[in-house]
Short mmCIF file of C-alpha atoms and ligand atoms in Angstrom, two decimals:
data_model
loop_
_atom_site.label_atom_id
_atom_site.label_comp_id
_atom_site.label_asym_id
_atom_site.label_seq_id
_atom_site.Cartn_x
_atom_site.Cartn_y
_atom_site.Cartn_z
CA UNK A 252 -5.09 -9.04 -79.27
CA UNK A 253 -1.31 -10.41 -78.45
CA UNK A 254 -0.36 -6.82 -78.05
CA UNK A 255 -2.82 -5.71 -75.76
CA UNK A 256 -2.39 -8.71 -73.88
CA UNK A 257 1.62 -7.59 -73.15
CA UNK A 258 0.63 -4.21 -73.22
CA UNK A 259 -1.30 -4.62 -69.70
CA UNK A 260 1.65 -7.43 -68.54
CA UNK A 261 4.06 -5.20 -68.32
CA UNK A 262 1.43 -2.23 -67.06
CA UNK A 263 0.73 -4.59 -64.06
CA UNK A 264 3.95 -5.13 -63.19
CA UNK A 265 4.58 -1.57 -62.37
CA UNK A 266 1.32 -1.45 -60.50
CA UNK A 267 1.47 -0.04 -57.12
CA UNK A 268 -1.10 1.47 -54.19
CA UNK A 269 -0.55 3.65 -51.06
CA UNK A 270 -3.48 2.91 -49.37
CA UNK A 271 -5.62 -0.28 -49.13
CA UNK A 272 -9.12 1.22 -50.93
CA UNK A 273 -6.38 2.06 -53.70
CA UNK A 274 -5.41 -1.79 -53.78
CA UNK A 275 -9.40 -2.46 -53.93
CA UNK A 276 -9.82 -0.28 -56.76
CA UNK A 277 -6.85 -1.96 -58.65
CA UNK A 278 -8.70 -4.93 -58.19
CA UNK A 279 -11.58 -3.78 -59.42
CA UNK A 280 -9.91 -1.84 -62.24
CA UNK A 281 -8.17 -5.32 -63.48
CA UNK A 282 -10.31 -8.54 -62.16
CA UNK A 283 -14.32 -7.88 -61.21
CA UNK A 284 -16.11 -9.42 -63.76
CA UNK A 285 -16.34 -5.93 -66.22
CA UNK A 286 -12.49 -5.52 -64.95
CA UNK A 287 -9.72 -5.24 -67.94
CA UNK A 288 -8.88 -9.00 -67.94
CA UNK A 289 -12.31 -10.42 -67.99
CA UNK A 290 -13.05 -8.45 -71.16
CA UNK A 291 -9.68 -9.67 -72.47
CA UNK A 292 -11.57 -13.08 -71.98
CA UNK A 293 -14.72 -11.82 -73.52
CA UNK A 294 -12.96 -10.62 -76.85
CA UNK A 295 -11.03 -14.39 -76.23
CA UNK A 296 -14.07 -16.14 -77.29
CA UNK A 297 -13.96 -14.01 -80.88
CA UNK A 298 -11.00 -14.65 -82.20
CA UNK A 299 -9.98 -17.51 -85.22
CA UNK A 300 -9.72 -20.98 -83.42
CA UNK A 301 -6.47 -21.66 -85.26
CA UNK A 302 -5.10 -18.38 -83.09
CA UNK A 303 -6.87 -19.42 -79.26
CA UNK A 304 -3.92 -22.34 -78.36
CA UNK A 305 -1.22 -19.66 -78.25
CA UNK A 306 -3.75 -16.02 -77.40
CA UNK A 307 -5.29 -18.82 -74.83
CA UNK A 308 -1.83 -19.51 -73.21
CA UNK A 309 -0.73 -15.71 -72.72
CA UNK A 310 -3.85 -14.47 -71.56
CA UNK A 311 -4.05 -17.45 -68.63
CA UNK A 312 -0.49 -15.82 -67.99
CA UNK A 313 -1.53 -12.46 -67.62
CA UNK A 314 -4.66 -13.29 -65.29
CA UNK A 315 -1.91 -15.17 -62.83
CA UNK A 316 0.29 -12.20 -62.81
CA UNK A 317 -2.53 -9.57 -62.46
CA UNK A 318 -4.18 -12.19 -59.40
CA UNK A 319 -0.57 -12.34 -57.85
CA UNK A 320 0.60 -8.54 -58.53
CA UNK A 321 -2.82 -7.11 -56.73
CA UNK A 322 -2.79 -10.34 -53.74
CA UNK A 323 0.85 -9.03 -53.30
CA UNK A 324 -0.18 -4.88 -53.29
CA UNK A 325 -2.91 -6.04 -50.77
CA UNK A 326 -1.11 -8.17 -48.18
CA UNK A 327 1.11 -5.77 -47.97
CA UNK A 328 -1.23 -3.23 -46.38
CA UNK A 329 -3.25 -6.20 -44.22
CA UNK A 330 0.40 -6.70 -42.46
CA UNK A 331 2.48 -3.70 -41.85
CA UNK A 332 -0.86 -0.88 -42.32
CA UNK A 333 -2.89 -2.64 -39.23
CA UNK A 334 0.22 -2.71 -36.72
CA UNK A 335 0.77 0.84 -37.73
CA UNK A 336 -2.20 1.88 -36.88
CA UNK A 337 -2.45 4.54 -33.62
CA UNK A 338 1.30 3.71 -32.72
CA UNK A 339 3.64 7.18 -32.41
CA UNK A 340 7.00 6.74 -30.83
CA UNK A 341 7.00 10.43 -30.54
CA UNK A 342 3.96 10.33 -27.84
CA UNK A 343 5.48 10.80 -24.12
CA UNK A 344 5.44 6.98 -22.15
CA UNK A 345 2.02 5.89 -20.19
CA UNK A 346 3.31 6.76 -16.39
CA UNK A 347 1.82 4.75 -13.73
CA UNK A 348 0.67 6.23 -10.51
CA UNK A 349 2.91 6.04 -7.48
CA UNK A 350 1.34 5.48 -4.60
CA UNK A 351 1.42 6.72 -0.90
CA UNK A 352 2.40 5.42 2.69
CA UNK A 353 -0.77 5.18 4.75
CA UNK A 354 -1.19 7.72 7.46
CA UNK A 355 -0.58 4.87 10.42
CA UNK A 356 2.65 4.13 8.91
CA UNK A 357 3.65 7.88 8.27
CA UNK A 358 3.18 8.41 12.11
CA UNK A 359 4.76 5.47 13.09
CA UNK A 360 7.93 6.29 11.03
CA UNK A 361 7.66 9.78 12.73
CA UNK A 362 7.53 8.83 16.32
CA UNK A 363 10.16 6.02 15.76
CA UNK A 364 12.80 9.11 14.31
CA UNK A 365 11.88 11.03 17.36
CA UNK A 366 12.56 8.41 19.53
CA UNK A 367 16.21 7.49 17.64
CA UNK A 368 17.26 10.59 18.34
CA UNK A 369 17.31 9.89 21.86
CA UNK A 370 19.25 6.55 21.07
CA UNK A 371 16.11 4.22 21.57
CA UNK A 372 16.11 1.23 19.44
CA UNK A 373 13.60 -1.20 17.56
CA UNK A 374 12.22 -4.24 18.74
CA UNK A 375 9.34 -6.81 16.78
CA UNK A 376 7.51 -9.74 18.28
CA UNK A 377 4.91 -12.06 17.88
CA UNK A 378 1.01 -11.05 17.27
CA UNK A 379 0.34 -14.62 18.46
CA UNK A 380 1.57 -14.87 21.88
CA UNK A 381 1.12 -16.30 25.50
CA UNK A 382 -0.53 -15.95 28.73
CA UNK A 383 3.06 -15.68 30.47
CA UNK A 384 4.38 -13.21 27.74
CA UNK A 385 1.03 -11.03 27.85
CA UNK A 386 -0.30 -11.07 31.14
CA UNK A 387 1.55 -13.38 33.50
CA UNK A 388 4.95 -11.57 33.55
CA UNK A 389 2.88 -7.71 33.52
CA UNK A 390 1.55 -8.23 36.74
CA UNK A 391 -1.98 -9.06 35.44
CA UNK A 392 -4.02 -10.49 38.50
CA UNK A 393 -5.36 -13.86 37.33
CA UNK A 394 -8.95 -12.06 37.87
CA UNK A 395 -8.29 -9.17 35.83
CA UNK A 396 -10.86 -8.66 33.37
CA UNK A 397 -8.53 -8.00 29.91
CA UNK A 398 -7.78 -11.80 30.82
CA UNK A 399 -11.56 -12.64 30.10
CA UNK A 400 -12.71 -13.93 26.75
CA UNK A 401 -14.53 -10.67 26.30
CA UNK A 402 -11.81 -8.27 25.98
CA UNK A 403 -9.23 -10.70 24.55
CA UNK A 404 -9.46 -13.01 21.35
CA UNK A 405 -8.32 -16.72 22.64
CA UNK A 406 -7.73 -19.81 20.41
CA UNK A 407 -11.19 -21.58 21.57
CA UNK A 408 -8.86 -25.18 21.81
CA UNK A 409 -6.02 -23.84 23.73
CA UNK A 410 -6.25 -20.50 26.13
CA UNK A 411 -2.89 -20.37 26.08
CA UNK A 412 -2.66 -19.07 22.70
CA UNK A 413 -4.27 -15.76 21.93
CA UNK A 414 -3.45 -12.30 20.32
CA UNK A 415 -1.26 -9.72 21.75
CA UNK A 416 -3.60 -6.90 23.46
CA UNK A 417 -0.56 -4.88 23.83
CA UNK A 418 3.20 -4.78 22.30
CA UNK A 419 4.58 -4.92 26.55
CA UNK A 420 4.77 -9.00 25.14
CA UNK A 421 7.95 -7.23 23.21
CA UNK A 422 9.66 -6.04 26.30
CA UNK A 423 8.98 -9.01 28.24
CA UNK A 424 10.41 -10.89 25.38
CA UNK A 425 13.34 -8.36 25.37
CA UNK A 426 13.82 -8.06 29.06
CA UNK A 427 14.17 -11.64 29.34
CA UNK A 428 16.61 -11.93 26.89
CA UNK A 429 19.02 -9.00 27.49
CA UNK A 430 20.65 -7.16 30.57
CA UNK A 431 20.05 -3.69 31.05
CA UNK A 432 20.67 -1.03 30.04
CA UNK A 433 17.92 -1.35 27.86
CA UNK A 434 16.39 1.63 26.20
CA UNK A 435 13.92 0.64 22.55
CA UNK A 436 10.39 1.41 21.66
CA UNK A 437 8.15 -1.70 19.87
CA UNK A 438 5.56 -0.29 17.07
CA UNK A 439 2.83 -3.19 16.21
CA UNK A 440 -0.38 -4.48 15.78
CA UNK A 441 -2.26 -5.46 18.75
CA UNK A 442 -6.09 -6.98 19.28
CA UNK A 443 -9.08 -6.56 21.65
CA UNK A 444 -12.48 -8.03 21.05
CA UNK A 445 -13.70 -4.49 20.52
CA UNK A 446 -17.06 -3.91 19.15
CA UNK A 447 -16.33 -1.86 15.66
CA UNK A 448 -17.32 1.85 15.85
CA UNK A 449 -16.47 5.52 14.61
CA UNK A 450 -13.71 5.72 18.51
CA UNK A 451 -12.74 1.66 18.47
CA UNK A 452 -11.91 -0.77 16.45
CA UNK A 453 -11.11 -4.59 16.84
CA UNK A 454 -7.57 -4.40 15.57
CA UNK A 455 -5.04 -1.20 15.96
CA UNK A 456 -1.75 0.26 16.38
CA UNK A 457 0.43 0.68 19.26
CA UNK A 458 4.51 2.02 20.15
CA UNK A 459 5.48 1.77 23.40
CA UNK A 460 8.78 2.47 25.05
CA UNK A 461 10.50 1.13 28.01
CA UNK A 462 14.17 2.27 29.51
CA UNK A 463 15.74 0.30 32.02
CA UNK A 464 19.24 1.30 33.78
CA UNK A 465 20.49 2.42 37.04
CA UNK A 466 18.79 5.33 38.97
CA UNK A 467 16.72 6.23 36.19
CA UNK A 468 13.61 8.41 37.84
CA UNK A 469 10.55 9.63 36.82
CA UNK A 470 11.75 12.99 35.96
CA UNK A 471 13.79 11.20 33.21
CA UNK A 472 10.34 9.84 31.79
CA UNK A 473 8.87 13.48 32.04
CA UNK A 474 11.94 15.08 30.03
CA UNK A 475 11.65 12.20 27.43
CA UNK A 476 7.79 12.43 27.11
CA UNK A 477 7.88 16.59 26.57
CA UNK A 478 10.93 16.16 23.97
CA UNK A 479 8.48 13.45 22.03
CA UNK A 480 5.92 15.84 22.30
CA UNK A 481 7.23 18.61 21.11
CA UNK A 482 8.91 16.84 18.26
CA UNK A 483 5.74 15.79 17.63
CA UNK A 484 3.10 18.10 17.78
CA UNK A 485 5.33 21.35 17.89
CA UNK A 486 7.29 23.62 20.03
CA UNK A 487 5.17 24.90 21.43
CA UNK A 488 2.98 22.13 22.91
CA UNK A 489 3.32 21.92 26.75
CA UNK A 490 2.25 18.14 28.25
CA UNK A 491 0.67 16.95 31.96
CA UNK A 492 0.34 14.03 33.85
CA UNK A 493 -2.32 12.79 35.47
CA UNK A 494 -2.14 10.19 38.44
CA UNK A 495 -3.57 6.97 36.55
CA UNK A 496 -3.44 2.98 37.35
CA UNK A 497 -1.65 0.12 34.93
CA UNK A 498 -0.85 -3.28 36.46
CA UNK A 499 2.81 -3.04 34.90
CA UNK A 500 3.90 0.48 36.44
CA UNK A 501 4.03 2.05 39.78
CA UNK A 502 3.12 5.17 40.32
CA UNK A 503 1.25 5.09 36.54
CA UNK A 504 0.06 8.16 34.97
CA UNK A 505 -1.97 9.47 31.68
CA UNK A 506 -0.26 11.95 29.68
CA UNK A 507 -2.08 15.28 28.17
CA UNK A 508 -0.58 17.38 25.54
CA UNK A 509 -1.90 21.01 25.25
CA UNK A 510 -4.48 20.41 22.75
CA UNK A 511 -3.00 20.97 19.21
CA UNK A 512 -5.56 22.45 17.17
CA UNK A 513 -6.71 25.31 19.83
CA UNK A 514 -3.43 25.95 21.47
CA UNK A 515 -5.21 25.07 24.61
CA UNK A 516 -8.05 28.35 24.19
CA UNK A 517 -11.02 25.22 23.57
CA UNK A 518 -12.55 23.46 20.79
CA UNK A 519 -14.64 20.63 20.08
CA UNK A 520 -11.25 18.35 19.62
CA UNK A 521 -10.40 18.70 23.45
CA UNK A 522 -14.12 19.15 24.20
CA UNK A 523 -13.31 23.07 25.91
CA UNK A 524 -10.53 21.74 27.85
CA UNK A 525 -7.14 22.89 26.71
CA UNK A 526 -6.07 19.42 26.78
CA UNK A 527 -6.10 15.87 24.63
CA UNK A 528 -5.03 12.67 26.34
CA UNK A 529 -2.24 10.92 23.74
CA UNK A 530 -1.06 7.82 26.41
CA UNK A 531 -0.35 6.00 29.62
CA UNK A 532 3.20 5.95 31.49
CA UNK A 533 4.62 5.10 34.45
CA UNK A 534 8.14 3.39 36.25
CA UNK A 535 8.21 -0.04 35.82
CA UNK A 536 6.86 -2.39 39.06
CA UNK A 537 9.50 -3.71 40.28
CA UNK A 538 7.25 -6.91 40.49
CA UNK A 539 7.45 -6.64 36.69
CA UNK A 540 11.42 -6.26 36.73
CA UNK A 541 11.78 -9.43 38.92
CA UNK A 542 9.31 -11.32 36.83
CA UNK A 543 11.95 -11.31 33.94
CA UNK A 544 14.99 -11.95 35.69
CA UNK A 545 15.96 -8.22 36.38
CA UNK A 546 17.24 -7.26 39.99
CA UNK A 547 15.21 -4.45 41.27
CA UNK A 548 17.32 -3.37 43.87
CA UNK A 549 19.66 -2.59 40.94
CA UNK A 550 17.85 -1.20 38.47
CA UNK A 551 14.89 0.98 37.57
CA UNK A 552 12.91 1.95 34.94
CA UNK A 553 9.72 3.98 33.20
CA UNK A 554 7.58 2.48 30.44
CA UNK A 555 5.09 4.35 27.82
CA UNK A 556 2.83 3.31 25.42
CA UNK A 557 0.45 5.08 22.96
CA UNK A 558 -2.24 4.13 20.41
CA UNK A 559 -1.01 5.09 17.00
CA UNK A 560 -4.16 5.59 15.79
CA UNK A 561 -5.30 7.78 18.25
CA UNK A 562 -2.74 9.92 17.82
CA UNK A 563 -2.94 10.09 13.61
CA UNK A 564 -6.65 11.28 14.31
CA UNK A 565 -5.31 13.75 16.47
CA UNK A 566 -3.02 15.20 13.93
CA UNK A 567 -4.75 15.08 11.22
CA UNK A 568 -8.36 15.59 12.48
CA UNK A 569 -9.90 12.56 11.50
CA UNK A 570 -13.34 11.51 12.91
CA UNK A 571 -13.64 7.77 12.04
CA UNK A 572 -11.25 4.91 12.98
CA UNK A 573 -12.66 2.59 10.33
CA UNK A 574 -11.00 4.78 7.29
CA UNK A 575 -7.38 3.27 8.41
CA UNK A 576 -8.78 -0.07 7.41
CA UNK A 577 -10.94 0.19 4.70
CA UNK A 578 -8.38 1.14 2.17
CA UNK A 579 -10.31 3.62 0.16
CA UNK A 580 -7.81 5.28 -2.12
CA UNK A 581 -9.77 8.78 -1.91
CA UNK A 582 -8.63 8.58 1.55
CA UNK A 583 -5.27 7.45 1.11
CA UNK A 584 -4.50 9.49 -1.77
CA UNK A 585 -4.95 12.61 0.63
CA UNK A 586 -1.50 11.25 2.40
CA UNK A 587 0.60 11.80 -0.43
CA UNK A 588 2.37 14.78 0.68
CA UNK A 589 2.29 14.07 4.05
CA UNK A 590 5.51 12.64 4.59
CA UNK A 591 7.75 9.05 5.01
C1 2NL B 657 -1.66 2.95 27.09
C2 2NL B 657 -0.76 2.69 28.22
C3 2NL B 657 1.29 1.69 28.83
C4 2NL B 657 3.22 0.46 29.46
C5 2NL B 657 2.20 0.71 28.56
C6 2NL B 657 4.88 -1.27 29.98
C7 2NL B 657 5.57 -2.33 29.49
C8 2NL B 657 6.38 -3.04 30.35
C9 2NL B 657 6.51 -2.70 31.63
C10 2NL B 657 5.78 -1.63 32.07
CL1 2NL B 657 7.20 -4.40 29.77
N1 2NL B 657 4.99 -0.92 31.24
N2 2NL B 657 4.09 -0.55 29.15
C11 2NL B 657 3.32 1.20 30.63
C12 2NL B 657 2.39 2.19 30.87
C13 2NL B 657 1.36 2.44 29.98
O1 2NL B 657 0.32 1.88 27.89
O2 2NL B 657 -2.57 3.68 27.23
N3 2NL B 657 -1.39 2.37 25.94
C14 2NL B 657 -2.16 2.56 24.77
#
C-alpha cells in the first residue's frame, strides 16, 4: 500500500492541464468520491491496525498534495484564462467617429474669408443688449413696431434689457468706440419673437458689414456686394438692387443675386423669376453716424447685412429652417464634406 501511496505522490506532482475541463477531469480522476485517493482510503480501512499510524500519516499527506496540486492547476486558468479571453493585440484600434461643422457655421466661415480678403475685420458683442445699442442709436422711431413686445423678446422686469434683433448693436458698439476708418463684418445670433415654421424661426443667424471712411459712395458698396457674390455663389452670378427702406441707411436697397440653381432661366427656388433676394444694404444715415459720435460732414459710409440661414438654404437647397436646430445627426452628417 506504502508504494502505491508514493507512487501517485510523485505522479501528482508532475500533474499538469492546458485547459480548465482538463483541470476538472484531474479532479475527478484523483478526488470525487470513486477518484484514485478515495479508494486509497477505502483499501485504508483493510489493512493490519498495527500498520494504519504510519499508512494513515502518508496517505493524509498525499490527499493535501493532490487537493493543493489540482486547486493550484485550476486557479491558474480562473486568473490569467478569463482575462485572455476575446483580447488580440493584433486586431486594428476601435476608431471613433469625427464629426462635422454644421452647415451655419460652414457658411459663416465662408463669407467671413470672402470678406478678409477685402481687409474687413471681426467684431463680437453682446446677445443681451439695450434699447440705446439696438434701436435708439439706429434711428428706430420710438413708434416703430420691432420696438413692440411682439416682434422683440424684453426682460418682462426691465424693458431696457432685451435680445439683440440684429448684430447693427456690434457696430454701434464699435462705432462708438473707434474712429474711422472702420471697415469689419459681425457674424451672430440674433432673436425675434417669431412664430416657429418651415421659412422662420425664433432664433437665427446674421453677418453684417459696415465701412466707414472718407468719400466712400455707393458704387463702392455695389463693387463689394458683386465680389461677395461671386465668391460666393460663383462667377458667374450677376446681382441687383432694388430701392428698399431700413431706418439705419439712406437710400436702402435689397440685393438679388441671379438665382443659383437656374442660372436665372426659372425654377421653383426663385419662383420663375431669375432672381433670389440674399439681403438688405444701404449708406449709412448720417443721423446714424452722428448718433455715435462720428462727423458726417467728414465721413461716409454703406452697411449690409444678411441672414445666414437664408442664405445656407439657398446653397444647399434646403426646405426647412427647423433642421439647423434640431441637431439630427442624419442631417448633419450630410455636411461632412462640405467644407471648414
Ligand atoms: C437685412 C438688412 C441691413 C444694415 C443691415 C446697418 C448697421 C449700421 C448702420 C447702418 Cl450700424 N446699417 N446694418 C444696413 C442695411 C441692411 O440688414 O435684411 N438683414 C437681414
Amino acid at each position: 500500500m506504502l508504494d502505491k501511496i508514493n507512487q501517485l505522490v510523485e505522479e501528482i506532482k508532475s500533474l499538469a492541464a492546458s485547459s480548465a475541463e482538463e483541470a476538472e477531469q484531474l479532479r475527478i480522476k484523483y478526488l470525487s468520491k470513486k477518484g484514485l485517493v478515495s479508494q486509497l482510503f477505502d483499501e485504508f480501512k483493510t489493512i493490519p491496525n498495527e500498520q494504519k499510524r504510519e499508512v494513515g500519516q502518508v496517505l493524509n499527506v498525499l490527499k493535501t498534495q493532490a487537493l493543493d496540486k489540482i486547486n493550484e492547476i485550476k486557479e491558474g486558468f480562473s486568473a490569467s484564462g478569463q482575462s485572455d479571453v476575446g483580447l488580440d493585440l493584433t486586431l486594428p484600434g476601435s476608431s471613433f467617429e469625427l464629426g462635422s461643422r454644421h452647415p451655419l457655421s460652414i457658411v459663416k466661415n465662408e463669407i467671413v474669408d470672402i470678406f478678409s480678403r477685402l481687409g474687413f475685420t471681426v467684431a463680437d458683442g453682446p446677445e443681451i443688449e439695450d434699447d440705446h445699442h439696438v434701436f435708439e442709436a439706429l434711428n428706430f422711431p420710438p413708434e416703430h413696431p420691432a420696438r413692440d413686445m411682439q416682434d422683440t423678446f424684453f426682460i418682462a422686469t426691465n424693458p431696457d434689457v432685451l435680445l439683440r434683433t440684429h448684430t447693427s448693436s456690434v457696430q454701434v458698439r464699435v462705432m462708438e468706440k473707434q474712429k474711422p476708418p472702420i471697415r469689419a463684418i459681425f457674424p451672430g445670433r440674433v432673436f425675434r419673437n417669431e412664430a416657429i415654421s418651415a421659412r422662420a424661426h425664433c432664433i437665427f443667424h446674421q453677418v453684417e458689414g459696415l465701412y466707414i471712411d472718407k468719400n466712400v459712395s455707393f458704387a463702392d458698396l455695389k463693387q463689394t456686394l458683386l465680389y461677395f457674390s461671386k465668391e460666393l455663389f460663383g462667377a458667374d452670378t450677376k446681382i441687383r438692387l432694388r430701392p428698399s427702406y431700413f431706418p439705419f441707411t439712406e437710400p436702402s436697397a435689397e440685393m438679388d443675386i441671379s438665382c443659383s440653381l437656374c442660372g436665372g432661366k426659372g425654377c421653383n427656388v426663385c419662383k420663375y423669376t431669375g432672381w433670389v433676394e440674399i439681403l438688405g444694404c444701404g449708406m449709412v444715415d448720417p443721423a446714424v453716424l452722428e448718433a455715435s459720435g462720428i462727423d458726417s460732414n467728414e465721413y461716409t459710409g454703406f452697411a449690409f447685412g444678411m441672414g445666414i440661414e437664408r442664405i445656407t438654404m439657398l446653397k444647399y437647397q434646403i426646405k426647412d429652417i427647423r433642421l439647423f436646430f434640431e441637431n439630427d445627426k442624419r442631417f448633419l452628417d450630410q455636411f461632412k464634406s462640405a467644407g471648414q
